[in-house]
DNA sequence: CCTCCACAGGAATTTGCGGGGT
DNA sequence: ACCCCGCAAATTCCTGTGGAGG
């Protein structure tokens, strides 16, 4: 670094095209590995939309990183292109139900992504209108600029209530839309998800069901190799890809994880200033991936939930017990100190309890109820799932 | 197996925000 | 410019209960 004239002038010694290692990167058709059957079936299920007909509604199951979202996005985009050649307008809405979990948020996101203010005179405000108003606008948008709307609901099991699904699935028959039609692709991690739905929604939503199996080590290797173009020639040591694939295969065949680890391995090599990605870097890359995943999750939490995580982490580090179980009240006092330091008014106890149980739902913490004996009442104790050091680091880095 | 109470958590209510309608 | 709506977040009020010690 020090002897170079420009900070940016040097060619990257490791990466040729790092974009290929971004998980959001949508590969070309021949780059999706080991999902040929699934893509075929999906295509078959929604092919009617190509000529303006109604596609089948689809439910896809499978663990994280098995290519559910990738295949859905790819196949719908392909469909939209093919339809455009027949002068059929297909709109695609992708909703991450983890982030947009309420009915209002979901409908709003769908309406927003299908809308094009230049072509419709409908606006979709961020807030300020009722849920039914969002629906009304969505139907307007569908009728005025599209022939078919395809809605991908990712992590559909995180939706609260099935009202949205009711409304969407009966839109056509209830006469909400006339000129257009719509299809739903639901994606879920839980195979049992279907059982939690009421009959009406169940039969309409799962006209076709698919299960995406985890990738095996061989497929993971193929996936990684297909993205090896991201690296310069000959920088990857012999055993790197097999080792990364083996690590990811052990953790339920998560391709996303595999790709992330590979990218981190490259970054580590870069930091070491070498032009070879050695196998030895893979373990460190694996650690880095776990830390990053934790930071991701924590940074998405609301401010006060992060303060609570920090409070719990600090309190955990203070105690000498091997498995520190911290009562809610103790977290609360630590939390008040954190708030004080940040110059924020602390939330009340009741709200904190709710936030803590949300954190438990996300598996960031674990809760357990304990009694303290006659005349002493009962209370819940909280425990961090991850290393307190890592957690507090993740909390501090988000500002 | 019963007891006892601090805390858990349900329900009702308020607050704050970002918009419509007029 | 004004008032009013619907929603989510937060607060207030309150009853119910988990479970160790007796």
Short mmCIF file of C-alpha atoms (C1' of nucleotides) in Angstrom, two decimals:
data_model
loop_
_atom_site.label_atom_id
_atom_site.label_comp_id
_atom_site.label_asym_id
_atom_site.label_seq_id
_atom_site.Cartn_x
_atom_site.Cartn_y
_atom_site.Cartn_z
CA UNK A 1 0.00 0.00 0.00
CA UNK A 2 2.58 2.49 1.12
CA UNK A 3 4.66 2.45 -2.04
CA UNK A 4 1.77 2.80 -4.44
CA UNK A 5 0.98 6.17 -5.91
CA UNK A 6 -2.77 5.73 -5.87
CA UNK A 7 -4.89 4.11 -3.21
CA UNK A 8 -7.22 2.72 -5.84
CA UNK A 9 -4.92 2.24 -8.79
CA UNK A 10 -3.81 -1.31 -8.13
CA UNK A 11 -5.80 -4.10 -9.72
CA UNK A 12 -7.50 -6.33 -7.16
CA UNK A 13 -5.11 -9.26 -6.67
CA UNK A 14 -7.86 -11.69 -5.63
CA UNK A 15 -11.22 -10.80 -7.11
CA UNK A 16 -12.02 -10.43 -10.78
CA UNK A 17 -15.75 -9.85 -10.37
CA UNK A 18 -16.90 -9.82 -6.78
CA UNK A 19 -20.51 -9.27 -7.82
CA UNK A 20 -20.77 -12.96 -8.59
CA UNK A 21 -20.32 -13.71 -4.91
CA UNK A 22 -23.16 -11.52 -3.74
CA UNK A 23 -26.06 -13.67 -2.67
CA UNK A 24 -28.55 -11.34 -4.26
CA UNK A 25 -26.83 -11.90 -7.58
CA UNK A 26 -29.27 -13.52 -9.97
CA UNK A 27 -27.33 -15.92 -12.15
CA UNK A 28 -28.11 -16.65 -15.77
CA UNK A 29 -30.20 -19.74 -16.37
CA UNK A 30 -27.33 -22.14 -16.84
CA UNK A 31 -25.79 -21.03 -13.57
CA UNK A 32 -28.56 -22.36 -11.34
CA UNK A 33 -27.19 -25.71 -10.28
CA UNK A 34 -29.06 -28.82 -9.28
CA UNK A 35 -32.52 -27.27 -9.44
CA UNK A 36 -33.49 -28.27 -12.98
CA UNK A 37 -36.48 -30.35 -11.93
CA UNK A 38 -37.71 -27.66 -9.57
CA UNK A 39 -37.44 -24.96 -12.22
CA UNK A 40 -39.29 -27.16 -14.71
CA UNK A 41 -42.13 -27.81 -12.27
CA UNK A 42 -42.38 -24.17 -11.33
CA UNK A 43 -42.48 -23.12 -14.95
CA UNK A 44 -45.24 -25.61 -15.61
CA UNK A 45 -47.28 -24.35 -12.69
CA UNK A 46 -47.29 -20.73 -13.78
CA UNK A 47 -47.03 -21.07 -17.55
CA UNK A 48 -50.65 -20.05 -18.21
CA UNK A 49 -49.73 -16.53 -17.26
CA UNK A 50 -47.60 -16.28 -20.36
CA UNK A 51 -50.75 -15.90 -22.47
CA UNK A 52 -52.59 -13.84 -19.91
CA UNK A 53 -54.25 -16.77 -18.16
CA UNK A 54 -54.35 -17.40 -14.43
CA UNK A 55 -51.23 -19.09 -13.04
CA UNK A 56 -51.49 -21.78 -10.40
CA UNK A 57 -50.81 -20.71 -6.87
CA UNK A 58 -47.71 -22.41 -5.54
CA UNK A 59 -46.27 -23.26 -2.13
CA UNK A 60 -42.55 -23.94 -1.87
CA UNK A 61 -40.95 -25.54 1.16
CA UNK A 62 -37.30 -25.96 2.01
CA UNK A 63 -34.57 -24.95 4.44
CA UNK A 64 -32.72 -21.64 4.12
CA UNK A 65 -30.27 -21.47 1.26
CA UNK A 66 -31.87 -24.19 -0.83
CA UNK A 67 -32.60 -21.82 -3.68
CA UNK A 68 -36.30 -21.18 -3.10
CA UNK A 69 -36.21 -17.42 -3.50
CA UNK A 70 -33.60 -17.60 -6.23
CA UNK A 71 -35.63 -20.00 -8.37
CA UNK A 72 -38.85 -18.07 -7.79
CA UNK A 73 -37.30 -14.80 -8.79
CA UNK A 74 -35.56 -16.33 -11.76
CA UNK A 75 -38.58 -18.16 -13.12
CA UNK A 76 -40.94 -15.22 -12.70
CA UNK A 77 -38.55 -12.88 -14.45
CA UNK A 78 -38.22 -15.37 -17.26
CA UNK A 79 -41.99 -15.63 -17.44
CA UNK A 80 -42.41 -11.86 -17.57
CA UNK A 81 -39.93 -11.68 -20.46
CA UNK A 82 -41.65 -14.47 -22.37
CA UNK A 83 -45.05 -12.90 -21.77
CA UNK A 84 -43.86 -9.52 -22.98
CA UNK A 85 -43.25 -11.08 -26.38
CA UNK A 86 -46.96 -11.96 -26.52
CA UNK A 87 -47.84 -8.44 -25.42
CA UNK A 88 -48.96 -9.74 -22.08
CA UNK A 89 -47.94 -7.53 -19.16
CA UNK A 90 -46.83 -9.48 -16.13
CA UNK A 91 -45.94 -7.66 -12.93
CA UNK A 92 -43.93 -9.24 -10.15
CA UNK A 93 -44.04 -8.29 -6.50
CA UNK A 94 -41.56 -9.75 -4.07
CA UNK A 95 -42.39 -9.44 -0.39
CA UNK A 96 -40.14 -10.48 2.46
CA UNK A 97 -42.77 -11.28 5.07
CA UNK A 98 -40.15 -11.29 7.79
CA UNK A 99 -39.81 -7.56 7.35
CA UNK A 100 -43.37 -6.82 6.27
CA UNK A 101 -45.26 -9.05 8.64
CA UNK A 102 -48.51 -7.19 9.19
CA UNK A 103 -51.42 -7.22 6.77
CA UNK A 104 -51.09 -3.51 6.03
CA UNK A 105 -47.36 -3.64 5.42
CA UNK A 106 -47.75 -6.61 3.10
CA UNK A 107 -50.48 -5.10 0.95
CA UNK A 108 -48.64 -1.80 0.83
CA UNK A 109 -45.43 -3.44 -0.35
CA UNK A 110 -47.25 -5.42 -3.02
CA UNK A 111 -49.04 -2.32 -4.27
CA UNK A 112 -45.82 -0.32 -4.26
CA UNK A 113 -43.83 -2.83 -6.24
CA UNK A 114 -46.55 -3.39 -8.84
CA UNK A 115 -47.24 0.29 -9.25
CA UNK A 116 -45.68 2.56 -11.81
CA UNK A 117 -46.79 6.12 -11.15
CA UNK A 118 -46.15 7.07 -14.78
CA UNK A 119 -48.72 4.62 -16.04
CA UNK A 120 -51.40 4.65 -13.38
CA UNK A 121 -52.61 7.70 -11.59
CA UNK A 122 -52.66 5.78 -8.34
CA UNK A 123 -50.28 6.69 -5.54
CA UNK A 124 -49.33 4.38 -2.74
CA UNK A 125 -48.48 6.49 0.31
CA UNK A 126 -46.16 5.10 2.92
CA UNK A 127 -48.82 5.59 5.55
CA UNK A 128 -51.92 7.54 6.30
CA UNK A 129 -54.52 5.36 4.60
CA UNK A 130 -56.49 2.42 5.89
CA UNK A 131 -55.73 -1.18 5.04
CA UNK A 132 -58.81 -1.45 2.85
CA UNK A 133 -57.64 1.63 0.99
CA UNK A 134 -54.35 -0.12 0.20
CA UNK A 135 -56.33 -3.07 -1.15
CA UNK A 136 -58.49 -0.79 -3.27
CA UNK A 137 -55.41 0.85 -4.74
CA UNK A 138 -53.79 -2.51 -5.39
CA UNK A 139 -56.82 -3.70 -7.40
CA UNK A 140 -56.79 -0.41 -9.32
CA UNK A 141 -53.13 -0.85 -10.18
CA UNK A 142 -53.63 -4.44 -11.32
CA UNK A 143 -56.52 -3.54 -13.59
CA UNK A 144 -55.05 -0.43 -15.04
CA UNK A 145 -51.58 -1.54 -16.02
CA UNK A 146 -51.20 -5.30 -15.80
CA UNK A 147 -52.64 -8.48 -17.21
CA UNK A 148 -51.16 -10.77 -14.59
CA UNK A 149 -49.69 -10.00 -11.18
CA UNK A 150 -47.44 -12.55 -9.57
CA UNK A 151 -46.80 -12.14 -5.89
CA UNK A 152 -43.89 -13.87 -4.23
CA UNK A 153 -44.39 -14.10 -0.48
CA UNK A 154 -41.06 -15.09 1.02
CA UNK A 155 -41.07 -16.46 4.59
CA UNK A 156 -44.82 -16.62 4.34
CA UNK A 157 -44.98 -18.38 7.72
CA UNK A 158 -43.91 -15.13 9.37
CA UNK A 159 -47.13 -13.44 8.26
CA UNK A 160 -49.45 -12.70 11.11
CA UNK A 161 -52.96 -13.85 10.29
CA UNK A 162 -54.16 -15.19 6.97
CA UNK A 163 -56.32 -12.25 6.04
CA UNK A 164 -53.99 -11.12 3.27
CA UNK A 165 -53.98 -14.58 1.79
CA UNK A 166 -57.77 -14.67 1.92
CA UNK A 167 -58.07 -11.35 0.13
CA UNK A 168 -55.46 -12.14 -2.50
CA UNK A 169 -56.72 -15.61 -3.30
CA UNK A 170 -60.33 -14.58 -3.74
CA UNK A 171 -59.63 -11.28 -5.47
CA UNK A 172 -60.74 -12.45 -8.87
CA UNK A 173 -63.86 -14.33 -7.84
CA UNK A 174 -65.02 -11.54 -5.56
CA UNK A 175 -64.90 -9.21 -8.56
CA UNK A 176 -62.21 -7.02 -7.08
CA UNK A 177 -60.28 -7.22 -10.30
CA UNK A 178 -61.78 -7.69 -13.74
CA UNK A 179 -59.31 -7.30 -16.53
CA UNK A 180 -56.39 -8.89 -14.74
CA UNK A 181 -55.59 -11.98 -12.73
CA UNK A 182 -53.07 -12.89 -10.10
CA UNK A 183 -50.99 -15.74 -8.80
CA UNK A 184 -49.23 -16.31 -5.50
CA UNK A 185 -45.94 -18.04 -4.85
CA UNK A 186 -45.57 -18.73 -1.15
CA UNK A 187 -42.20 -19.68 0.30
CA UNK A 188 -41.83 -21.27 3.71
CA UNK A 189 -39.12 -22.87 5.81
CA UNK A 190 -41.61 -24.90 7.77
CA UNK A 191 -43.06 -27.94 6.14
CA UNK A 192 -45.95 -27.92 8.61
CA UNK A 193 -46.95 -24.42 7.57
CA UNK A 194 -49.90 -25.62 5.51
CA UNK A 195 -51.58 -27.12 8.58
CA UNK A 196 -51.86 -23.74 10.25
CA UNK A 197 -54.01 -22.34 7.44
CA UNK A 198 -57.77 -22.48 7.30
CA UNK A 199 -59.32 -24.77 4.69
CA UNK A 200 -60.45 -22.03 2.38
CA UNK A 201 -56.98 -20.52 2.05
CA UNK A 202 -55.23 -23.87 2.08
CA UNK A 203 -56.99 -25.27 -0.95
CA UNK A 204 -56.63 -22.11 -2.96
CA UNK A 205 -53.04 -21.38 -2.03
CA UNK A 206 -51.51 -24.78 -2.50
CA UNK A 207 -52.66 -25.80 -5.92
CA UNK A 208 -49.09 -26.98 -6.41
CA UNK A 209 -46.63 -27.87 -3.66
CA UNK A 210 -42.89 -28.29 -4.02
CA UNK A 211 -40.20 -29.26 -1.58
CA UNK A 212 -36.67 -28.06 -2.24
CA UNK A 213 -34.19 -30.54 -0.77
CA UNK A 214 -30.93 -29.31 0.80
CA UNK A 215 -27.92 -29.22 -1.48
CA UNK A 216 -25.45 -32.04 -0.96
CA UNK A 217 -21.71 -31.43 -0.85
CA UNK A 218 -21.37 -32.26 -4.54
CA UNK A 219 -23.97 -29.72 -5.61
CA UNK A 220 -22.45 -27.11 -3.31
CA UNK A 221 -19.09 -27.68 -4.96
CA UNK A 222 -20.69 -27.20 -8.36
CA UNK A 223 -22.39 -24.01 -7.19
CA UNK A 224 -19.17 -22.61 -5.83
CA UNK A 225 -17.25 -23.55 -8.97
CA UNK A 226 -19.87 -21.87 -11.12
CA UNK A 227 -19.12 -18.68 -9.25
CA UNK A 228 -15.36 -19.16 -9.20
CA UNK A 229 -15.12 -16.67 -12.05
CA UNK A 230 -15.45 -14.07 -9.35
CA UNK A 231 -11.81 -14.80 -8.55
CA UNK A 232 -8.79 -14.17 -10.69
CA UNK A 233 -7.32 -17.21 -12.32
CA UNK A 234 -5.34 -19.57 -10.08
CA UNK A 235 -5.84 -17.65 -6.83
CA UNK A 236 -8.03 -20.36 -5.29
CA UNK A 237 -5.97 -23.09 -3.64
CA UNK A 238 -6.82 -26.63 -4.60
CA UNK A 239 -8.92 -27.66 -1.59
CA UNK A 240 -10.72 -24.42 -0.79
CA UNK A 241 -13.96 -25.11 -2.61
CA UNK A 242 -14.31 -28.71 -1.34
CA UNK A 243 -13.68 -27.56 2.22
CA UNK A 244 -16.21 -24.73 2.07
CA UNK A 245 -18.75 -27.08 0.49
CA UNK A 246 -18.18 -29.65 3.22
CA UNK A 247 -18.68 -27.04 5.96
CA UNK A 248 -21.91 -25.78 4.45
CA UNK A 249 -23.21 -29.27 3.73
CA UNK A 250 -22.84 -30.09 7.40
CA UNK A 251 -25.13 -27.17 8.22
CA UNK A 252 -28.18 -28.29 6.26
CA UNK A 253 -26.81 -27.60 2.78
CA UNK A 254 -27.11 -23.84 2.87
CA UNK A 255 -25.80 -22.46 -0.42
CA UNK A 256 -26.01 -18.89 0.77
CA UNK A 257 -23.73 -19.70 3.65
CA UNK A 258 -21.29 -21.48 1.33
CA UNK A 259 -21.05 -18.48 -0.97
CA UNK A 260 -20.59 -16.08 1.94
CA UNK A 261 -17.80 -18.18 3.41
CA UNK A 262 -16.03 -18.33 0.07
CA UNK A 263 -16.22 -14.57 -0.29
CA UNK A 264 -14.86 -14.01 3.21
CA UNK A 265 -12.00 -16.39 2.50
CA UNK A 266 -11.11 -14.21 -0.47
CA UNK A 267 -11.29 -11.06 1.62
CA UNK A 268 -9.05 -12.59 4.25
CA UNK A 269 -6.47 -13.46 1.61
CA UNK A 270 -6.68 -9.91 0.37
CA UNK A 271 -6.02 -8.56 3.85
CA UNK A 272 -3.01 -10.81 4.20
CA UNK A 273 -1.70 -9.30 1.03
CA UNK A 274 -1.23 -12.66 -0.66
CA UNK A 275 -2.46 -13.61 -4.08
CA UNK A 276 -3.59 -17.07 -3.05
CA UNK A 277 -6.65 -18.11 -1.06
CA UNK A 278 -5.24 -20.80 1.20
CA UNK A 279 -7.33 -23.56 2.78
CA UNK A 280 -6.24 -22.30 6.18
CA UNK A 281 -8.35 -19.17 5.69
CA UNK A 282 -11.57 -21.14 5.42
CA UNK A 283 -12.07 -21.69 9.14
CA UNK A 284 -11.58 -18.04 9.89
CA UNK A 285 -13.95 -17.21 7.06
CA UNK A 286 -16.51 -19.50 8.63
CA UNK A 287 -16.24 -17.63 11.94
CA UNK A 288 -16.50 -14.33 10.16
CA UNK A 289 -19.65 -15.50 8.44
CA UNK A 290 -21.30 -16.36 11.75
CA UNK A 291 -20.39 -12.99 13.24
CA UNK A 292 -21.75 -11.22 10.17
CA UNK A 293 -25.00 -13.13 10.30
CA UNK A 294 -25.45 -12.17 13.94
CA UNK A 295 -24.72 -8.51 13.24
CA UNK A 296 -27.19 -8.58 10.39
CA UNK A 297 -29.96 -9.90 12.57
CA UNK A 298 -29.21 -7.55 15.46
CA UNK A 299 -28.90 -4.47 13.29
CA UNK A 300 -32.37 -5.10 11.90
CA UNK A 301 -33.83 -4.86 15.41
CA UNK A 302 -35.42 -1.68 16.71
CA UNK A 303 -33.18 0.57 18.81
CA UNK A 304 -34.52 -0.49 22.19
CA UNK A 305 -34.30 -4.19 21.39
CA UNK A 306 -30.63 -3.63 20.61
CA UNK A 307 -30.16 -1.82 23.91
CA UNK A 308 -31.74 -4.80 25.64
CA UNK A 309 -29.40 -7.21 23.88
CA UNK A 310 -26.49 -5.05 24.95
CA UNK A 311 -27.79 -4.84 28.53
CA UNK A 312 -28.09 -8.61 28.67
CA UNK A 313 -24.63 -9.07 27.17
CA UNK A 314 -23.05 -6.72 29.69
CA UNK A 315 -24.88 -8.31 32.61
CA UNK A 316 -23.83 -11.76 31.37
CA UNK A 317 -20.18 -10.75 31.23
CA UNK A 318 -20.34 -9.46 34.80
CA UNK A 319 -21.50 -12.70 36.36
CA UNK A 320 -19.04 -15.49 36.97
CA UNK A 321 -21.53 -18.35 36.54
CA UNK A 322 -20.92 -20.71 33.68
CA UNK A 323 -24.48 -20.49 32.31
CA UNK A 324 -25.69 -17.05 33.35
CA UNK A 325 -29.46 -16.81 33.60
CA UNK A 326 -30.40 -13.19 34.08
CA UNK A 327 -33.81 -12.30 35.55
CA UNK A 328 -35.83 -9.78 33.56
CA UNK A 329 -35.64 -7.22 36.36
CA UNK A 330 -31.84 -7.25 36.27
CA UNK A 331 -31.83 -6.77 32.51
CA UNK A 332 -34.16 -3.87 33.06
CA UNK A 333 -31.84 -2.05 35.42
CA UNK A 334 -28.85 -2.66 33.14
CA UNK A 335 -31.00 -1.44 30.26
CA UNK A 336 -31.82 1.76 32.13
CA UNK A 337 -28.12 2.44 32.47
CA UNK A 338 -27.59 1.83 28.75
CA UNK A 339 -30.41 4.24 27.92
CA UNK A 340 -28.96 6.83 30.25
CA UNK A 341 -25.61 6.58 28.52
CA UNK A 342 -27.29 6.95 25.13
CA UNK A 343 -29.34 9.88 26.35
CA UNK A 344 -32.63 8.10 25.63
CA UNK A 345 -35.71 7.76 27.81
CA UNK A 346 -36.04 4.08 28.80
CA UNK A 347 -39.21 2.20 27.90
CA UNK A 348 -41.46 0.90 30.63
CA UNK A 349 -41.16 -2.60 32.04
CA UNK A 350 -44.25 -3.96 30.27
CA UNK A 351 -42.95 -2.98 26.86
CA UNK A 352 -39.54 -4.44 27.67
CA UNK A 353 -41.16 -7.80 28.44
CA UNK A 354 -42.76 -7.79 25.02
CA UNK A 355 -39.50 -6.88 23.30
CA UNK A 356 -37.70 -9.64 25.17
CA UNK A 357 -40.22 -12.26 24.10
CA UNK A 358 -39.83 -11.07 20.52
CA UNK A 359 -36.08 -11.59 20.86
CA UNK A 360 -36.78 -15.06 22.21
CA UNK A 361 -38.97 -15.75 19.18
CA UNK A 362 -36.04 -14.83 16.95
CA UNK A 363 -33.82 -17.21 18.95
CA UNK A 364 -31.47 -14.38 19.88
CA UNK A 365 -32.15 -15.18 23.53
CA UNK A 366 -33.72 -18.03 25.46
CA UNK A 367 -36.25 -17.63 28.22
CA UNK A 368 -37.28 -19.89 31.07
CA UNK A 369 -39.64 -19.44 34.00
CA UNK A 370 -38.38 -20.02 37.50
CA UNK A 371 -39.97 -19.82 40.94
CA UNK A 372 -38.09 -18.47 43.90
CA UNK A 373 -39.93 -20.21 46.67
CA UNK A 374 -42.80 -19.55 48.98
CA UNK A 375 -43.70 -15.93 49.19
CA UNK A 376 -41.08 -14.90 46.65
CA UNK A 377 -43.04 -15.12 43.42
CA UNK A 378 -42.05 -16.46 40.02
CA UNK A 379 -40.04 -14.80 37.31
CA UNK A 380 -38.42 -15.45 33.93
CA UNK A 381 -34.72 -15.74 33.41
CA UNK A 382 -33.04 -14.82 30.15
CA UNK A 383 -29.99 -16.25 28.51
CA UNK A 384 -28.03 -15.17 25.46
CA UNK A 385 -27.82 -17.78 22.73
CA UNK A 386 -24.62 -16.39 21.26
CA UNK A 387 -21.34 -15.34 22.80
CA UNK A 388 -21.78 -12.12 24.85
CA UNK A 389 -18.58 -10.70 23.39
CA UNK A 390 -19.89 -11.08 19.84
CA UNK A 391 -23.31 -9.76 20.76
CA UNK A 392 -22.06 -6.59 22.41
CA UNK A 393 -19.74 -6.03 19.46
CA UNK A 394 -22.65 -6.40 17.08
CA UNK A 395 -24.75 -4.00 19.15
CA UNK A 396 -22.04 -1.36 19.37
CA UNK A 397 -21.20 -1.43 15.67
CA UNK A 398 -24.74 -0.40 14.74
CA UNK A 399 -25.23 3.28 15.13
"C1'" DC B 1 -49.97 -31.14 47.90
"C1'" DC B 2 -50.69 -26.57 49.27
"C1'" DT B 3 -49.35 -21.86 49.71
"C1'" DC B 4 -47.96 -17.45 48.59
"C1'" DC B 5 -46.43 -13.43 45.92
"C1'" DA B 6 -43.41 -11.09 42.41
"C1'" DC B 7 -43.67 -11.11 38.23
"C1'" DA B 8 -46.02 -12.49 33.61
"C1'" DG B 9 -48.92 -11.21 30.32
"C1'" DG B 10 -53.99 -9.95 28.63
"C1'" DA B 11 -56.92 -5.94 27.71
"C1'" DA B 12 -57.90 -1.28 27.32
"C1'" DT B 13 -56.11 3.15 26.48
"C1'" DT B 14 -53.02 6.80 24.96
"C1'" DT B 15 -49.47 8.83 21.94
"C1'" DG B 16 -47.21 9.94 17.68
"C1'" DC B 17 -46.99 9.80 12.87
"C1'" DG B 18 -48.16 10.50 8.17
"C1'" DG B 19 -51.61 11.09 5.41
"C1'" DG B 20 -56.41 11.87 3.31
"C1'" DG B 21 -60.83 14.86 2.74
"C1'" DT B 22 -62.80 19.36 2.55
"C1'" DA C 1 -55.43 25.48 6.61
"C1'" DC C 2 -58.00 22.72 9.19
"C1'" DC C 3 -59.71 18.43 11.24
"C1'" DC C 4 -59.93 13.60 11.32
"C1'" DC C 5 -58.41 8.52 10.41
"C1'" DG C 6 -55.94 4.22 10.88
"C1'" DC C 7 -52.01 2.08 12.41
"C1'" DA C 8 -48.09 0.79 15.35
"C1'" DA C 9 -45.68 1.62 19.49
"C1'" DA C 10 -45.93 2.47 24.13
"C1'" DT C 11 -48.27 2.99 28.64
"C1'" DT C 12 -51.53 2.03 32.21
"C1'" DC C 13 -54.23 -1.09 34.76
"C1'" DC C 14 -54.94 -5.28 36.39
"C1'" DT C 15 -55.77 -10.41 37.08
"C1'" DG C 16 -53.61 -14.88 36.97
"C1'" DT C 17 -49.96 -18.22 37.85
"C1'" DG C 18 -45.36 -20.96 38.14
"C1'" DG C 19 -42.97 -23.52 41.11
"C1'" DA C 20 -39.62 -23.77 45.46
"C1'" DG C 21 -40.22 -24.12 50.11
"C1'" DG C 22 -43.08 -25.49 53.75
#
